[in-house]
Tab-separated table of C-alpha atoms in Angstrom:
chain	number	residue	atom	x	y	z
A	22	MET	CA	137.693	71.082	117.287
A	23	ALA	CA	139.872	73.529	119.183
A	24	TYR	CA	139.234	77.156	119.950
A	25	ARG	CA	139.542	79.227	123.116
A	26	SER	CA	136.023	79.719	124.442
A	27	LEU	CA	134.680	82.129	126.991
A	28	ASN	CA	133.703	79.271	129.262
A	29	GLU	CA	137.257	78.183	129.315
A	30	GLU	CA	138.518	81.623	130.221
A	31	LEU	CA	135.897	82.036	132.967
A	32	ARG	CA	136.874	78.736	134.533
A	33	GLU	CA	140.497	79.761	134.475
A	34	LYS	CA	139.754	83.181	136.038
A	35	PHE	CA	136.963	82.319	138.496
A	36	GLY	CA	137.055	78.567	138.893
A	37	GLU	CA	133.627	77.984	137.312
A	38	LYS	CA	131.117	79.335	134.813
A	39	VAL	CA	130.005	82.875	135.544
A	40	TYR	CA	126.924	84.639	134.114
A	41	LYS	CA	126.738	88.216	132.858
A	42	LEU	CA	124.000	90.484	134.215
A	43	ALA	CA	123.027	93.138	131.645
A	44	LEU	CA	122.589	96.410	133.544
A	45	GLU	CA	121.412	99.827	132.354
A	46	GLY	CA	123.458	102.867	133.281
A	47	GLY	CA	121.233	105.533	131.553
A	48	PHE	CA	123.774	106.335	128.905
A	49	SER	CA	123.412	107.978	125.509
A	50	CYS	CA	125.768	107.825	122.493
A	51	PRO	CA	127.614	110.632	120.683
A	52	ASN	CA	126.317	109.038	117.414
A	53	ARG	CA	122.765	109.754	118.586
A	54	ASP	CA	122.854	112.923	120.682
A	55	GLY	CA	124.190	115.128	117.912
A	56	LYS	CA	127.856	115.276	119.033
A	57	ILE	CA	128.914	113.360	115.937
A	58	GLY	CA	125.539	112.198	114.558
A	59	LYS	CA	121.869	111.789	115.288
A	60	GLY	CA	120.815	108.524	113.695
A	61	GLY	CA	123.216	106.154	115.422
A	62	CYS	CA	124.807	103.305	113.524
A	63	ILE	CA	122.679	102.095	110.624
A	64	PHE	CA	121.959	98.723	112.253
A	65	CYS	CA	121.336	100.027	115.769
A	66	LEU	CA	117.868	99.920	117.239
A	67	GLY	CA	118.514	100.056	121.005
A	68	GLY	CA	122.212	100.186	121.624
A	69	SER	CA	122.523	96.390	121.909
A	70	GLY	CA	120.664	96.480	125.166
A	71	ASP	CA	117.712	94.195	124.407
A	72	PHE	CA	118.368	92.077	127.523
A	73	ALA	CA	119.368	94.820	129.989
A	74	GLU	CA	117.382	95.680	133.071
A	75	LYS	CA	115.222	98.766	133.009
A	76	PRO	CA	117.017	101.993	133.988
A	77	SER	CA	117.204	102.484	137.674
A	78	GLY	CA	119.268	104.674	139.933
A	79	ASN	CA	119.816	101.718	142.264
A	80	ILE	CA	122.320	99.419	140.720
A	81	PHE	CA	122.007	96.871	143.571
A	82	GLU	CA	118.299	96.645	142.752
A	83	GLN	CA	119.108	96.103	139.117
A	84	ILE	CA	121.623	93.399	139.949
A	85	GLU	CA	119.094	91.522	142.214
A	86	LYS	CA	116.394	91.668	139.492
A	87	ALA	CA	118.833	90.468	136.892
A	88	LYS	CA	120.096	87.660	139.199
A	89	ALA	CA	116.509	86.433	139.696
A	90	ARG	CA	116.231	85.808	135.939
A	91	VAL	CA	119.226	83.503	135.713
A	92	GLU	CA	119.990	82.162	139.200
A	93	LYS	CA	118.427	78.764	138.509
A	94	LYS	CA	121.029	78.287	135.722
A	95	ASN	CA	123.900	79.662	137.799
A	96	PRO	CA	124.483	77.639	140.952
A	97	SER	CA	127.918	79.415	141.496
A	98	GLY	CA	126.187	82.737	142.422
A	99	LYS	CA	128.956	84.600	140.727
A	100	TYR	CA	128.221	87.268	138.140
A	101	ILE	CA	129.749	89.820	135.787
A	102	ALA	CA	128.136	93.255	135.889
A	103	TYR	CA	127.643	94.104	132.145
A	104	PHE	CA	126.927	97.638	131.079
A	105	GLN	CA	125.877	97.039	127.478
A	106	SER	CA	123.321	99.609	126.148
A	107	TYR	CA	124.688	102.526	124.143
A	108	THR	CA	128.106	103.966	125.174
A	109	ASN	CA	128.907	103.264	128.711
A	110	THR	CA	131.833	105.593	129.254
A	111	TYR	CA	130.034	108.592	127.681
A	112	ALA	CA	129.463	110.559	130.886
A	113	PRO	CA	131.536	112.603	133.366
A	114	VAL	CA	134.020	110.645	135.471
A	115	PRO	CA	132.228	111.239	138.778
A	116	TYR	CA	129.094	109.661	137.436
A	117	LEU	CA	131.017	106.729	136.009
A	118	GLU	CA	132.911	106.261	139.261
A	119	LYS	CA	129.740	106.181	141.355
A	120	LEU	CA	127.920	103.765	138.991
A	121	PHE	CA	130.725	101.301	138.457
A	122	SER	CA	131.886	101.413	142.056
A	123	GLU	CA	128.427	100.481	143.204
A	124	ALA	CA	128.262	97.585	140.758
A	125	ILE	CA	131.583	96.042	141.771
A	126	SER	CA	130.874	96.545	145.481
A	127	HIS	CA	128.083	93.899	145.216
A	128	PRO	CA	129.439	90.720	146.830
A	129	ASP	CA	128.201	88.471	143.973
A	130	ILE	CA	129.847	90.577	141.239
A	131	VAL	CA	133.284	89.198	140.293
A	132	ALA	CA	134.063	91.512	137.342
A	133	LEU	CA	132.864	94.532	135.473
A	134	SER	CA	132.342	94.566	131.676
A	135	ILE	CA	131.787	97.807	129.873
A	136	GLY	CA	130.592	98.314	126.331
A	137	THR	CA	131.705	101.548	124.691
A	138	ARG	CA	133.215	103.264	121.701
A	139	PRO	CA	136.945	103.812	121.143
A	140	ASP	CA	136.337	107.543	120.743
A	141	CYS	CA	134.755	107.781	124.292
A	142	LEU	CA	137.782	106.790	126.284
A	143	PRO	CA	139.674	109.955	127.311
A	144	ASP	CA	142.612	109.559	129.577
A	145	ASP	CA	140.659	110.349	132.804
A	146	VAL	CA	138.111	107.616	132.044
A	147	ILE	CA	140.921	105.072	131.430
A	148	GLY	CA	142.492	106.212	134.693
A	149	LEU	CA	139.269	105.443	136.434
A	150	LEU	CA	138.970	102.035	134.804
A	151	SER	CA	142.529	101.263	135.841
A	152	LYS	CA	141.716	102.210	139.436
A	153	LEU	CA	138.633	99.995	139.434
A	154	ASN	CA	140.574	97.172	137.883
A	155	LYS	CA	142.703	97.007	141.108
A	156	THR	CA	139.502	96.049	143.033
A	157	LYS	CA	137.892	93.694	140.591
A	158	PRO	CA	138.728	92.802	136.952
A	159	VAL	CA	137.464	95.304	134.378
A	160	TRP	CA	136.761	94.378	130.782
A	161	VAL	CA	136.144	96.919	128.076
A	162	GLU	CA	134.281	95.998	124.926
A	163	LEU	CA	134.932	98.102	121.842
A	164	GLY	CA	132.531	98.196	118.815
A	165	LEU	CA	134.879	98.066	115.818
A	166	GLN	CA	132.657	95.965	113.446
A	167	THR	CA	135.010	96.422	110.433
A	168	ILE	CA	138.374	97.766	109.479
A	169	HIS	CA	137.266	98.871	105.996
A	170	PRO	CA	136.663	102.674	105.628
A	171	GLU	CA	133.905	102.365	103.013
A	172	THR	CA	131.877	99.994	105.221
A	173	ALA	CA	132.555	102.094	108.317
A	174	GLU	CA	131.174	105.143	106.472
A	175	TYR	CA	128.105	103.178	105.306
A	176	ILE	CA	127.258	101.932	108.797
A	177	ARG	CA	127.904	105.434	110.228
A	178	ARG	CA	130.434	104.211	112.782
A	179	GLY	CA	131.654	107.761	113.311
A	180	TYR	CA	135.411	107.242	113.954
A	181	GLU	CA	138.440	106.171	111.935
A	182	LEU	CA	140.584	103.121	112.473
A	183	PRO	CA	143.537	104.934	114.188
A	184	VAL	CA	141.108	105.905	116.992
A	185	PHE	CA	140.519	102.210	117.638
A	186	ASP	CA	144.275	101.462	117.589
A	187	SER	CA	144.891	104.165	120.140
A	188	ALA	CA	142.132	103.054	122.427
A	189	VAL	CA	143.389	99.462	122.507
A	190	LYS	CA	146.925	100.536	123.134
A	191	ARG	CA	145.972	102.897	126.040
A	192	LEU	CA	143.692	100.355	127.609
A	193	LYS	CA	146.287	97.654	127.432
A	194	ASP	CA	148.972	100.024	128.816
A	195	ALA	CA	146.553	100.602	131.728
A	196	GLY	CA	146.236	96.823	132.345
A	197	ILE	CA	142.670	96.544	131.111
A	198	TYR	CA	141.286	93.513	129.390
A	199	VAL	CA	140.000	94.328	125.884
A	200	ILE	CA	137.200	92.661	123.812
A	201	VAL	CA	136.450	93.696	120.241
A	202	HIS	CA	133.215	93.360	118.384
A	203	MET	CA	133.130	92.546	114.694
A	204	ILE	CA	130.127	91.945	112.427
A	205	ILE	CA	130.135	89.213	109.793
A	206	GLY	CA	127.890	89.933	106.788
A	207	LEU	CA	127.975	93.719	106.551
A	208	PRO	CA	126.636	95.002	103.186
A	209	GLY	CA	129.256	95.156	100.424
A	210	GLU	CA	131.910	93.094	102.255
A	211	THR	CA	133.375	89.996	100.600
A	212	PRO	CA	134.561	87.061	102.771
A	213	GLU	CA	138.186	88.201	102.114
A	214	MET	CA	137.336	91.678	103.542
A	215	ILE	CA	135.806	89.953	106.685
A	216	PHE	CA	138.924	87.876	107.097
A	217	LYS	CA	141.110	90.990	106.965
A	218	THR	CA	139.036	92.470	109.827
A	219	ALA	CA	139.459	89.276	111.952
A	220	GLU	CA	143.239	89.285	111.160
A	221	TYR	CA	143.551	92.895	112.166
A	222	ILE	CA	141.788	92.389	115.449
A	223	GLY	CA	143.985	89.327	116.110
A	224	LYS	CA	147.061	91.498	115.772
A	225	SER	CA	145.596	94.515	117.615
A	226	GLY	CA	146.631	93.442	121.140
A	227	ALA	CA	143.000	92.760	122.221
A	228	ASP	CA	142.390	89.852	124.521
A	229	GLY	CA	139.040	88.682	123.245
A	230	ILE	CA	136.618	88.966	120.275
A	231	LYS	CA	132.899	88.850	119.748
A	232	LEU	CA	131.967	87.504	116.317
A	233	GLN	CA	128.458	88.745	115.481
A	234	LEU	CA	126.115	87.850	112.684
A	235	LEU	CA	124.581	90.918	110.976
A	236	HIS	CA	120.961	91.233	112.050
A	237	VAL	CA	118.462	93.419	110.301
A	238	LEU	CA	116.040	94.877	112.759
A	239	SER	CA	112.796	96.726	112.004
A	240	GLY	CA	112.855	100.448	112.547
A	241	THR	CA	116.514	100.791	111.550
A	242	ASP	CA	117.973	102.478	108.455
A	243	LEU	CA	119.586	99.103	107.595
A	244	ALA	CA	116.065	97.577	107.412
A	245	LYS	CA	115.122	100.195	104.789
A	246	ASP	CA	118.113	99.211	102.654
A	247	TYR	CA	117.332	95.576	103.056
A	248	GLU	CA	113.690	96.000	102.073
A	249	ALA	CA	114.854	98.031	99.024
A	250	GLU	CA	117.036	94.919	98.139
A	251	LYS	CA	120.287	96.810	98.314
A	252	PHE	CA	121.921	93.846	99.953
A	253	ARG	CA	121.327	90.205	100.941
A	254	VAL	CA	121.996	88.547	104.258
A	255	LEU	CA	124.002	85.386	104.759
A	256	ASP	CA	122.413	81.942	105.016
A	257	LEU	CA	123.441	79.693	107.870
A	258	ASP	CA	125.959	77.619	105.893
A	259	GLU	CA	127.580	80.736	104.558
A	260	TYR	CA	127.835	82.222	107.966
A	261	ILE	CA	129.461	79.093	109.503
A	262	SER	CA	131.975	78.887	106.671
A	263	ILE	CA	133.062	82.519	107.096
A	264	LEU	CA	133.054	82.193	110.882
A	265	GLU	CA	135.387	79.200	110.693
A	266	GLU	CA	137.799	81.027	108.467
A	267	CYS	CA	137.808	83.987	110.876
A	268	ILE	CA	138.634	81.763	113.810
A	269	ARG	CA	141.427	80.085	111.811
A	270	ARG	CA	142.999	83.503	111.480
A	271	LEU	CA	142.845	84.492	115.163
A	272	PRO	CA	145.762	83.788	117.444
A	273	PRO	CA	145.239	80.852	119.859
A	274	ARG	CA	145.613	83.131	122.898
A	275	MET	CA	142.580	85.180	121.929
A	276	THR	CA	139.331	84.262	123.678
A	277	ILE	CA	136.208	83.813	121.428
A	278	HIS	CA	133.530	85.514	123.520
A	279	ARG	CA	130.746	85.012	120.992
A	280	LEU	CA	130.188	82.896	117.925
A	281	THR	CA	126.980	84.541	116.704
A	282	GLY	CA	124.494	86.737	118.583
A	283	ASP	CA	120.909	87.369	119.540
A	284	GLY	CA	118.763	89.875	117.776
A	285	SER	CA	115.486	91.010	119.240
A	286	LYS	CA	113.025	88.388	117.950
A	287	LYS	CA	110.089	90.877	117.910
A	288	HIS	CA	112.145	93.284	115.728
A	289	LEU	CA	114.085	90.679	113.634
A	290	VAL	CA	113.624	91.133	109.846
A	291	ALA	CA	116.469	88.949	108.648
A	292	PRO	CA	118.036	86.452	108.664
A	293	LEU	CA	115.080	84.647	110.215
A	294	TRP	CA	117.156	81.481	110.740
A	295	SER	CA	119.129	83.290	113.467
A	296	ALA	CA	116.041	83.376	115.753
A	297	ASP	CA	116.503	79.671	116.545
A	298	LYS	CA	119.576	80.074	118.759
A	299	LYS	CA	119.811	76.408	119.851
A	300	ARG	CA	119.679	75.209	116.183
A	301	VAL	CA	122.311	77.699	115.179
A	302	LEU	CA	124.715	76.879	117.909
A	303	ASN	CA	124.281	73.188	117.342
A	304	ALA	CA	124.955	73.653	113.638
A	305	ILE	CA	128.115	75.708	114.383
A	306	ASN	CA	129.466	73.147	116.853
A	307	SER	CA	128.725	70.254	114.546
A	308	ALA	CA	130.508	72.012	111.655
A	309	PHE	CA	133.510	72.846	113.866
A	310	GLU	CA	133.842	69.192	114.854
A	311	LYS	CA	133.322	67.843	111.339
A	312	ASP	CA	135.850	70.267	109.878
A	313	GLY	CA	138.451	69.763	112.602
A	314	LEU	CA	138.549	73.489	113.366
A	315	ILE	CA	141.761	74.734	114.968
A	316	GLN	CA	141.997	78.353	116.092
A	317	GLY	CA	144.980	80.040	114.540
A	318	GLU	CA	145.739	77.342	111.973
A	319	ARG	CA	146.030	79.792	109.131
A	320	LEU	CA	148.658	81.961	110.986
């Protein structure tokens, strides 16, 4: 088994394992507030912020509360400040600068990770991120999900592929570390389509990737389509098989930040097997070892 894991990268960068603290910056999303749409992406319930701290104007207070939840598992005392919920560059630069500067000024924070959309990265925001990156490392996470226009339209992503290409290039030109999210199991996509997305991300210039199982959550428009039997979800063996083939198509330099993902258990409709995270990760790792997985071997 050989793939470049997040733990490997963290040990290289910081000398030991480092935990992320999910923080809440009070952001919205242009796909929700009416700028480009009102319903959000079809699968989105809460902007991927299920584990974030409650909104607070005091970032130090949020960090301390988040630390208390994981400090027994993290003897190093080093953390990454992770702004995850909704679109975390969708605000005026002065607001962003105050928020992010406060986060990285905390002595236990060694890096800043920001989840956002490629269409919410104007030049002045990238300039700010470049400036912050000179103090502590800044990571930007982009929600691409798929390269296929028909799927992007169905999930209501709200931007076209060239917008993603431009965002990655401008971030990399500014010296920013880039992570890309893709979803495995989107309705209508064949394994070959999923592999094409992985290959595209591998060639995009991004530094890392998060491979995410499609979760169907109650209260979303995706759940309505699932209940109407418009698509089926993957079973565990199918997911692992597709996951392995994606990794075989990714360049060895690219860090795999996630192999699956956590959906909110209280809202999870399907696939129910994904709720048992320990079992899923054990199954993935066992399959990787049995199959002799090597990242990039299809390149």
